[in-house]
Amino acid sequence: MSALGVLGAATQAVLVVAGSPLLVGVMRQIRARLEGRAGAGVLQPWRDLRKLTRKERLAPRGTSELFRSAPVVLVATTLVVAVVAPLVTATPASGALSDLFAVVALLALGTVALALAGLDTGTAFGGMGASRAIMILALAEPTLLVAIFALSVRAGSTNLGTIVSSAVDDPAGVFSPVTVLAAAALAIVVVAEAGRLPVDNPSTHLELTMVHEAMVLEYTGPDLALVELASAMRLTVLLALLANLFLPWGVATDGTPLALLVGVAALAAKVGLLGALLAAAEVFLAKLRLFRVPELLAGSFLFALLAVGASFLLG
């Protein structure tokens, strides 16, 4: 474990935890402005988290430890991904955990834990949200694996750090057909995994449209704060991976303080830009009907398969 890996991991963890609520606040503010509203300010998510942590922790009658431990598992898995993924530096603290399959498994584990918590409540909304979340997970995770695998063919490794380093060393490959197809597939998956429009609407509480919100309706106080923080962290990590896999410029490849500062600035700029574009696009998008979501994700899987085929033909 190199010094750069340890320092980069600590920097990434602090940046994701501290910056993810700010990213959500910026996105909400952009949506508010485009919709003709003043907005609550970019710091409102932090205020909401502080308010929730001061409230009493309650659990529905009949729930098990599964319900109480799910928020911690969700935060922990997302934090591990934030530490091992190549966000600020291409040299992660743990090479084994930064493998493509390990990262995807960690993301899936958090979703499964929250879905089981929704089922544990025994409510109709919890069961409905859990079934929908698992359906989206089953359709999105293969696309995530295949899309990034298409990029790993050129790099010769499924390690995310190696893939990003290879893209830094070969900038021309960023504009290849493989990259374009993989980027299209991964962009759709990021929207689905983060629970954003048109797959899910994070600001709705309508019974027929809820996915993520249906699973967390029974949470309150510090547990709800953990769920909200984990959701913001998950969005930040997914946008950061999308940015660095296809626009890797600025990622630190050495251990100098200047390189890490440039990596932090580049990550903040890229994630902020992607978040702003996503927020602006959501103003003009409506939520898809549930039976249309598999069609959208099937299209993204087709893009991923084409990317893999092109990577073998051109590689």
mmCIF file of C-alpha atoms in Angstrom:
data_model
loop_
_atom_site.group_PDB
_atom_site.id
_atom_site.type_symbol
_atom_site.label_atom_id
_atom_site.label_comp_id
_atom_site.label_asym_id
_atom_site.label_seq_id
_atom_site.Cartn_x
_atom_site.Cartn_y
_atom_site.Cartn_z
ATOM 1 C CA MET A 1 0.000 0.000 0.000
ATOM 2 C CA SER A 2 1.724 3.168 -1.198
ATOM 3 C CA ALA A 3 1.756 6.542 0.541
ATOM 4 C CA LEU A 4 -0.044 8.024 -2.450
ATOM 5 C CA GLY A 5 -2.756 5.393 -2.119
ATOM 6 C CA VAL A 6 -3.304 6.078 1.586
ATOM 7 C CA LEU A 7 -3.301 9.857 1.175
ATOM 8 C CA GLY A 8 -5.531 9.642 -1.890
ATOM 9 C CA ALA A 9 -7.964 7.314 -0.124
ATOM 10 C CA ALA A 10 -8.285 9.680 2.845
ATOM 11 C CA THR A 11 -8.747 12.641 0.522
ATOM 12 C CA GLN A 12 -11.418 10.846 -1.486
ATOM 13 C CA ALA A 13 -13.323 9.762 1.617
ATOM 14 C CA VAL A 14 -13.398 13.287 3.059
ATOM 15 C CA LEU A 15 -14.270 14.811 -0.293
ATOM 16 C CA VAL A 16 -17.173 12.436 -0.956
ATOM 17 C CA VAL A 17 -18.658 12.643 2.550
ATOM 18 C CA ALA A 18 -18.347 16.420 2.784
ATOM 19 C CA GLY A 19 -19.136 17.242 -0.825
ATOM 20 C CA SER A 20 -22.010 14.912 -1.654
ATOM 21 C CA PRO A 21 -24.712 16.883 0.252
ATOM 22 C CA LEU A 22 -23.337 20.026 -1.367
ATOM 23 C CA LEU A 23 -23.687 18.420 -4.811
ATOM 24 C CA VAL A 24 -27.330 17.555 -4.060
ATOM 25 C CA GLY A 25 -27.899 21.129 -2.890
ATOM 26 C CA VAL A 26 -26.407 22.538 -6.086
ATOM 27 C CA MET A 27 -28.563 20.259 -8.221
ATOM 28 C CA ARG A 28 -31.706 21.221 -6.320
ATOM 29 C CA GLN A 29 -30.834 24.895 -6.641
ATOM 30 C CA ILE A 30 -30.309 24.586 -10.394
ATOM 31 C CA ARG A 31 -33.661 22.848 -10.775
ATOM 32 C CA ALA A 32 -35.353 25.505 -8.671
ATOM 33 C CA ARG A 33 -33.907 28.339 -10.750
ATOM 34 C CA LEU A 34 -34.881 26.707 -14.029
ATOM 35 C CA GLU A 35 -38.402 26.168 -12.685
ATOM 36 C CA GLY A 36 -38.727 29.802 -11.630
ATOM 37 C CA ARG A 37 -38.311 29.214 -7.880
ATOM 38 C CA ALA A 38 -35.848 30.780 -5.456
ATOM 39 C CA GLY A 39 -34.702 27.506 -3.946
ATOM 40 C CA ALA A 40 -33.626 26.708 -0.403
ATOM 41 C CA GLY A 41 -29.917 27.224 -0.996
ATOM 42 C CA VAL A 42 -27.078 24.833 -1.699
ATOM 43 C CA LEU A 43 -26.457 24.150 2.015
ATOM 44 C CA GLN A 44 -30.017 22.950 2.710
ATOM 45 C CA PRO A 45 -29.125 19.204 2.504
ATOM 46 C CA TRP A 46 -26.544 19.731 5.255
ATOM 47 C CA ARG A 47 -29.133 21.526 7.371
ATOM 48 C CA ASP A 48 -31.565 18.648 6.848
ATOM 49 C CA LEU A 49 -28.945 16.109 7.924
ATOM 50 C CA ARG A 50 -28.121 18.115 11.042
ATOM 51 C CA LYS A 51 -31.816 18.346 11.920
ATOM 52 C CA LEU A 52 -32.353 14.608 11.438
ATOM 53 C CA THR A 53 -29.383 13.648 13.616
ATOM 54 C CA ARG A 54 -30.934 15.558 16.532
ATOM 55 C CA LYS A 55 -34.223 13.649 16.366
ATOM 56 C CA GLU A 56 -35.138 10.465 18.158
ATOM 57 C CA ARG A 57 -34.370 7.133 16.508
ATOM 58 C CA LEU A 58 -37.556 5.095 16.026
ATOM 59 C CA ALA A 59 -38.189 1.680 14.478
ATOM 60 C CA PRO A 60 -41.519 0.131 13.467
ATOM 61 C CA ARG A 61 -42.831 -2.614 15.724
ATOM 62 C CA GLY A 62 -41.821 -6.072 14.581
ATOM 63 C CA THR A 63 -38.730 -5.067 12.626
ATOM 64 C CA SER A 64 -35.461 -6.914 13.178
ATOM 65 C CA GLU A 65 -31.810 -5.884 13.315
ATOM 66 C CA LEU A 66 -31.871 -6.007 9.523
ATOM 67 C CA PHE A 67 -33.935 -2.821 9.452
ATOM 68 C CA ARG A 68 -31.674 -1.040 11.938
ATOM 69 C CA SER A 69 -28.400 -2.093 10.322
ATOM 70 C CA ALA A 70 -29.303 -1.358 6.681
ATOM 71 C CA PRO A 71 -28.444 2.399 6.820
ATOM 72 C CA VAL A 72 -25.013 1.588 8.270
ATOM 73 C CA VAL A 73 -24.380 -1.055 5.592
ATOM 74 C CA LEU A 74 -25.476 1.378 2.877
ATOM 75 C CA VAL A 75 -23.113 4.105 4.107
ATOM 76 C CA ALA A 76 -20.252 1.668 4.715
ATOM 77 C CA THR A 77 -20.369 0.065 1.262
ATOM 78 C CA THR A 78 -20.574 3.434 -0.479
ATOM 79 C CA LEU A 79 -17.700 4.773 1.627
ATOM 80 C CA VAL A 80 -15.524 1.773 0.755
ATOM 81 C CA VAL A 81 -16.195 2.377 -2.946
ATOM 82 C CA ALA A 82 -15.299 6.048 -2.474
ATOM 83 C CA VAL A 83 -12.007 5.011 -0.858
ATOM 84 C CA VAL A 84 -10.890 2.370 -3.379
ATOM 85 C CA ALA A 85 -12.187 3.861 -6.647
ATOM 86 C CA PRO A 86 -9.904 6.108 -8.751
ATOM 87 C CA LEU A 87 -11.580 9.437 -8.021
ATOM 88 C CA VAL A 88 -8.759 11.827 -7.062
ATOM 89 C CA THR A 89 -5.841 9.472 -7.695
ATOM 90 C CA ALA A 90 -5.408 6.555 -10.072
ATOM 91 C CA THR A 91 -3.434 4.670 -7.405
ATOM 92 C CA PRO A 92 -6.031 3.318 -4.954
ATOM 93 C CA ALA A 93 -5.248 2.255 -1.407
ATOM 94 C CA SER A 94 -6.245 -1.356 -2.118
ATOM 95 C CA GLY A 95 -5.726 -2.821 -5.562
ATOM 96 C CA ALA A 96 -7.921 -5.863 -4.930
ATOM 97 C CA LEU A 97 -10.965 -3.878 -3.813
ATOM 98 C CA SER A 98 -10.652 -1.443 -6.725
ATOM 99 C CA ASP A 99 -11.355 -4.285 -9.141
ATOM 100 C CA LEU A 100 -14.416 -3.789 -11.320
ATOM 101 C CA PHE A 101 -16.262 -6.805 -9.925
ATOM 102 C CA ALA A 102 -15.562 -5.862 -6.290
ATOM 103 C CA VAL A 103 -16.816 -2.298 -6.764
ATOM 104 C CA VAL A 104 -20.000 -3.417 -8.518
ATOM 105 C CA ALA A 105 -20.605 -6.024 -5.806
ATOM 106 C CA LEU A 106 -20.228 -3.392 -3.074
ATOM 107 C CA LEU A 107 -22.720 -1.097 -4.794
ATOM 108 C CA ALA A 108 -25.162 -3.987 -5.197
ATOM 109 C CA LEU A 109 -24.742 -4.972 -1.531
ATOM 110 C CA GLY A 110 -25.920 -1.554 -0.367
ATOM 111 C CA THR A 111 -29.000 -1.710 -2.583
ATOM 112 C CA VAL A 112 -29.854 -5.231 -1.420
ATOM 113 C CA ALA A 113 -29.485 -4.241 2.245
ATOM 114 C CA LEU A 114 -31.916 -1.351 1.806
ATOM 115 C CA ALA A 115 -34.356 -3.545 -0.126
ATOM 116 C CA LEU A 116 -34.305 -6.160 2.641
ATOM 117 C CA ALA A 117 -34.962 -3.394 5.168
ATOM 118 C CA GLY A 118 -37.981 -2.309 3.123
ATOM 119 C CA LEU A 119 -39.285 -5.875 3.170
ATOM 120 C CA ASP A 120 -38.568 -6.180 6.901
ATOM 121 C CA THR A 121 -41.105 -3.467 7.710
ATOM 122 C CA GLY A 122 -43.935 -5.617 6.354
ATOM 123 C CA THR A 123 -45.652 -2.621 4.750
ATOM 124 C CA ALA A 124 -47.088 -2.516 1.253
ATOM 125 C CA PHE A 125 -44.939 0.474 0.286
ATOM 126 C CA GLY A 126 -41.750 -1.147 1.565
ATOM 127 C CA GLY A 127 -42.375 -4.350 -0.358
ATOM 128 C CA MET A 128 -43.326 -2.458 -3.508
ATOM 129 C CA GLY A 129 -40.221 -0.282 -3.394
ATOM 130 C CA ALA A 130 -37.970 -3.262 -2.658
ATOM 131 C CA SER A 131 -39.295 -5.282 -5.601
ATOM 132 C CA ARG A 132 -38.843 -2.341 -7.955
ATOM 133 C CA ALA A 133 -35.337 -1.622 -6.665
ATOM 134 C CA ILE A 134 -34.247 -5.224 -7.164
ATOM 135 C CA MET A 135 -35.718 -5.244 -10.663
ATOM 136 C CA ILE A 136 -33.695 -2.140 -11.576
ATOM 137 C CA LEU A 137 -30.617 -3.622 -9.888
ATOM 138 C CA ALA A 138 -30.900 -6.863 -11.856
ATOM 139 C CA LEU A 139 -31.079 -4.927 -15.129
ATOM 140 C CA ALA A 140 -28.515 -2.215 -14.369
ATOM 141 C CA GLU A 141 -25.664 -4.201 -12.766
ATOM 142 C CA PRO A 142 -24.926 -6.365 -15.855
ATOM 143 C CA THR A 143 -24.733 -3.234 -17.985
ATOM 144 C CA LEU A 144 -22.371 -1.625 -15.484
ATOM 145 C CA LEU A 145 -20.123 -4.690 -15.574
ATOM 146 C CA VAL A 146 -20.131 -5.077 -19.350
ATOM 147 C CA ALA A 147 -19.648 -1.355 -20.114
ATOM 148 C CA ILE A 148 -16.583 -1.027 -17.898
ATOM 149 C CA PHE A 149 -15.308 -4.424 -19.066
ATOM 150 C CA ALA A 150 -15.252 -2.990 -22.591
ATOM 151 C CA LEU A 151 -12.812 -0.355 -21.348
ATOM 152 C CA SER A 152 -10.738 -2.956 -19.514
ATOM 153 C CA VAL A 153 -9.930 -4.810 -22.759
ATOM 154 C CA ARG A 154 -7.692 -1.958 -23.902
ATOM 155 C CA ALA A 155 -6.103 -1.596 -20.455
ATOM 156 C CA GLY A 156 -5.564 -5.339 -20.037
ATOM 157 C CA SER A 157 -6.976 -5.323 -16.503
ATOM 158 C CA THR A 158 -10.313 -5.038 -14.704
ATOM 159 C CA ASN A 159 -8.724 -2.836 -12.024
ATOM 160 C CA LEU A 160 -10.405 0.569 -12.200
ATOM 161 C CA GLY A 161 -7.181 2.388 -11.333
ATOM 162 C CA THR A 162 -5.365 0.659 -14.195
ATOM 163 C CA ILE A 163 -8.204 1.527 -16.590
ATOM 164 C CA VAL A 164 -8.046 5.209 -15.652
ATOM 165 C CA SER A 165 -4.230 5.259 -15.837
ATOM 166 C CA SER A 166 -4.401 3.686 -19.292
ATOM 167 C CA ALA A 167 -6.837 6.385 -20.421
ATOM 168 C CA VAL A 168 -4.518 9.090 -19.052
ATOM 169 C CA ASP A 169 -1.560 7.629 -20.967
ATOM 170 C CA ASP A 170 -3.569 7.259 -24.196
ATOM 171 C CA PRO A 171 -5.847 10.324 -24.540
ATOM 172 C CA ALA A 172 -6.717 9.480 -28.155
ATOM 173 C CA GLY A 173 -8.517 6.356 -27.000
ATOM 174 C CA VAL A 174 -11.099 8.482 -25.197
ATOM 175 C CA PHE A 175 -12.661 9.364 -28.554
ATOM 176 C CA SER A 176 -12.861 5.808 -29.913
ATOM 177 C CA PRO A 177 -16.169 4.082 -30.797
ATOM 178 C CA VAL A 178 -15.687 1.764 -27.805
ATOM 179 C CA THR A 179 -15.568 4.704 -25.419
ATOM 180 C CA VAL A 180 -18.598 6.403 -26.964
ATOM 181 C CA LEU A 181 -20.744 3.260 -26.742
ATOM 182 C CA ALA A 182 -19.579 2.450 -23.212
ATOM 183 C CA ALA A 183 -20.189 6.040 -22.101
ATOM 184 C CA ALA A 184 -23.759 5.963 -23.443
ATOM 185 C CA ALA A 185 -24.451 2.693 -21.622
ATOM 186 C CA LEU A 186 -22.865 3.830 -18.379
ATOM 187 C CA ALA A 187 -24.654 7.192 -18.384
ATOM 188 C CA ILE A 188 -28.041 5.460 -18.442
ATOM 189 C CA VAL A 189 -26.970 3.069 -15.693
ATOM 190 C CA VAL A 190 -25.744 5.916 -13.486
ATOM 191 C CA VAL A 191 -29.146 7.578 -13.755
ATOM 192 C CA ALA A 192 -30.858 4.307 -12.815
ATOM 193 C CA GLU A 193 -28.466 3.428 -9.984
ATOM 194 C CA ALA A 194 -28.698 6.921 -8.490
ATOM 195 C CA GLY A 195 -32.492 6.920 -8.652
ATOM 196 C CA ARG A 196 -32.817 10.003 -10.850
ATOM 197 C CA LEU A 197 -35.293 10.935 -13.573
ATOM 198 C CA PRO A 198 -36.527 9.391 -15.796
ATOM 199 C CA VAL A 199 -36.069 6.097 -13.879
ATOM 200 C CA ASP A 200 -37.011 7.377 -10.411
ATOM 201 C CA ASN A 201 -38.004 10.710 -8.920
ATOM 202 C CA PRO A 202 -36.196 11.408 -5.618
ATOM 203 C CA SER A 203 -38.574 14.237 -4.706
ATOM 204 C CA THR A 204 -41.886 12.407 -5.042
ATOM 205 C CA HIS A 205 -44.052 10.580 -2.518
ATOM 206 C CA LEU A 206 -46.731 9.374 -4.932
ATOM 207 C CA GLU A 207 -47.520 5.729 -4.243
ATOM 208 C CA LEU A 208 -47.461 4.554 -7.851
ATOM 209 C CA THR A 209 -44.101 6.119 -8.730
ATOM 210 C CA MET A 210 -41.902 5.629 -5.649
ATOM 211 C CA VAL A 211 -38.877 3.339 -5.724
ATOM 212 C CA HIS A 212 -36.181 4.538 -3.324
ATOM 213 C CA GLU A 213 -38.554 6.634 -1.216
ATOM 214 C CA ALA A 214 -40.901 3.685 -0.721
ATOM 215 C CA MET A 215 -38.156 1.669 0.980
ATOM 216 C CA VAL A 216 -37.178 4.435 3.410
ATOM 217 C CA LEU A 217 -40.624 5.696 4.448
ATOM 218 C CA GLU A 218 -40.325 4.029 7.873
ATOM 219 C CA TYR A 219 -36.945 5.553 8.690
ATOM 220 C CA THR A 220 -36.618 8.653 10.835
ATOM 221 C CA GLY A 221 -34.027 10.557 12.816
ATOM 222 C CA PRO A 222 -30.344 9.515 12.563
ATOM 223 C CA ASP A 223 -31.199 6.424 10.502
ATOM 224 C CA LEU A 224 -32.885 8.554 7.861
ATOM 225 C CA ALA A 225 -29.903 10.923 7.942
ATOM 226 C CA LEU A 226 -27.603 7.991 7.145
ATOM 227 C CA VAL A 227 -29.833 6.866 4.271
ATOM 228 C CA GLU A 228 -29.960 10.382 2.801
ATOM 229 C CA LEU A 229 -26.192 10.818 3.179
ATOM 230 C CA ALA A 230 -25.544 7.443 1.567
ATOM 231 C CA SER A 231 -27.815 8.318 -1.367
ATOM 232 C CA ALA A 232 -25.933 11.570 -1.934
ATOM 233 C CA MET A 233 -22.581 9.773 -1.638
ATOM 234 C CA ARG A 234 -23.723 7.126 -4.108
ATOM 235 C CA LEU A 235 -24.695 9.790 -6.646
ATOM 236 C CA THR A 236 -21.341 11.537 -6.189
ATOM 237 C CA VAL A 237 -19.318 8.327 -6.573
ATOM 238 C CA LEU A 238 -21.218 7.222 -9.681
ATOM 239 C CA LEU A 239 -20.816 10.619 -11.362
ATOM 240 C CA ALA A 240 -17.128 10.659 -10.413
ATOM 241 C CA LEU A 241 -16.583 7.205 -11.924
ATOM 242 C CA LEU A 242 -18.425 8.245 -15.074
ATOM 243 C CA ALA A 243 -16.251 11.348 -15.353
ATOM 244 C CA ASN A 244 -12.895 9.687 -14.660
ATOM 245 C CA LEU A 245 -13.429 6.637 -16.834
ATOM 246 C CA PHE A 246 -14.128 8.740 -19.904
ATOM 247 C CA LEU A 247 -12.556 12.126 -19.062
ATOM 248 C CA PRO A 248 -9.577 11.135 -16.895
ATOM 249 C CA TRP A 249 -7.661 14.384 -17.184
ATOM 250 C CA GLY A 250 -6.596 15.822 -13.866
ATOM 251 C CA VAL A 251 -6.480 12.486 -12.001
ATOM 252 C CA ALA A 252 -3.312 12.305 -9.872
ATOM 253 C CA THR A 253 -0.774 9.720 -11.029
ATOM 254 C CA ASP A 254 2.036 10.636 -8.607
ATOM 255 C CA GLY A 255 2.306 11.412 -4.912
ATOM 256 C CA THR A 256 3.061 15.125 -4.996
ATOM 257 C CA PRO A 257 0.744 17.468 -3.064
ATOM 258 C CA LEU A 258 0.252 19.558 -6.204
ATOM 259 C CA ALA A 259 -0.988 16.533 -8.149
ATOM 260 C CA LEU A 260 -3.506 15.711 -5.410
ATOM 261 C CA LEU A 261 -4.729 19.319 -5.306
ATOM 262 C CA VAL A 262 -5.171 19.265 -9.081
ATOM 263 C CA GLY A 263 -6.998 15.935 -8.740
ATOM 264 C CA VAL A 264 -9.375 17.369 -6.132
ATOM 265 C CA ALA A 265 -10.079 20.447 -8.241
ATOM 266 C CA ALA A 266 -10.577 18.378 -11.399
ATOM 267 C CA LEU A 267 -12.929 15.970 -9.631
ATOM 268 C CA ALA A 268 -15.001 18.792 -8.144
ATOM 269 C CA ALA A 269 -15.248 20.501 -11.533
ATOM 270 C CA LYS A 270 -16.196 17.343 -13.459
ATOM 271 C CA VAL A 271 -18.706 16.064 -10.916
ATOM 272 C CA GLY A 272 -20.200 19.532 -10.495
ATOM 273 C CA LEU A 273 -20.601 19.891 -14.259
ATOM 274 C CA LEU A 274 -22.193 16.451 -14.644
ATOM 275 C CA GLY A 275 -24.498 17.148 -11.709
ATOM 276 C CA ALA A 276 -25.544 20.478 -13.191
ATOM 277 C CA LEU A 277 -26.249 18.881 -16.576
ATOM 278 C CA LEU A 278 -28.271 16.118 -14.931
ATOM 279 C CA ALA A 279 -30.282 18.606 -12.877
ATOM 280 C CA ALA A 280 -30.979 20.745 -15.935
ATOM 281 C CA ALA A 281 -32.051 17.700 -17.955
ATOM 282 C CA GLU A 282 -34.444 16.572 -15.207
ATOM 283 C CA VAL A 283 -36.423 19.776 -15.593
ATOM 284 C CA PHE A 284 -37.427 18.648 -19.087
ATOM 285 C CA LEU A 285 -37.886 14.938 -18.310
ATOM 286 C CA ALA A 286 -40.893 13.053 -16.995
ATOM 287 C CA LYS A 287 -40.668 9.818 -15.080
ATOM 288 C CA LEU A 288 -40.999 6.743 -17.244
ATOM 289 C CA ARG A 289 -43.759 4.257 -16.579
ATOM 290 C CA LEU A 290 -42.424 1.302 -14.661
ATOM 291 C CA PHE A 291 -42.794 -1.161 -17.536
ATOM 292 C CA ARG A 292 -40.783 1.212 -19.763
ATOM 293 C CA VAL A 293 -37.753 1.158 -17.458
ATOM 294 C CA PRO A 294 -36.640 -2.367 -18.532
ATOM 295 C CA GLU A 295 -36.748 -1.204 -22.150
ATOM 296 C CA LEU A 296 -34.450 1.731 -21.343
ATOM 297 C CA LEU A 297 -32.019 -0.468 -19.428
ATOM 298 C CA ALA A 298 -32.123 -3.119 -22.144
ATOM 299 C CA GLY A 299 -31.060 -0.428 -24.607
ATOM 300 C CA SER A 300 -28.141 0.498 -22.373
ATOM 301 C CA PHE A 301 -27.123 -3.175 -22.170
ATOM 302 C CA LEU A 302 -27.133 -3.335 -25.966
ATOM 303 C CA PHE A 303 -24.786 -0.331 -26.068
ATOM 304 C CA ALA A 304 -22.496 -2.119 -23.600
ATOM 305 C CA LEU A 305 -22.461 -5.307 -25.668
ATOM 306 C CA LEU A 306 -21.639 -3.322 -28.805
ATOM 307 C CA ALA A 307 -18.820 -1.625 -26.897
ATOM 308 C CA VAL A 308 -17.361 -5.017 -25.915
ATOM 309 C CA GLY A 309 -17.611 -6.248 -29.496
ATOM 310 C CA ALA A 310 -15.946 -3.107 -30.831
ATOM 311 C CA SER A 311 -13.177 -3.363 -28.214
ATOM 312 C CA PHE A 312 -12.220 -6.866 -29.430
ATOM 313 C CA LEU A 313 -12.484 -5.908 -33.103
ATOM 314 C CA LEU A 314 -10.453 -2.705 -32.753
ATOM 315 C CA GLY A 315 -8.147 -3.821 -29.965
#
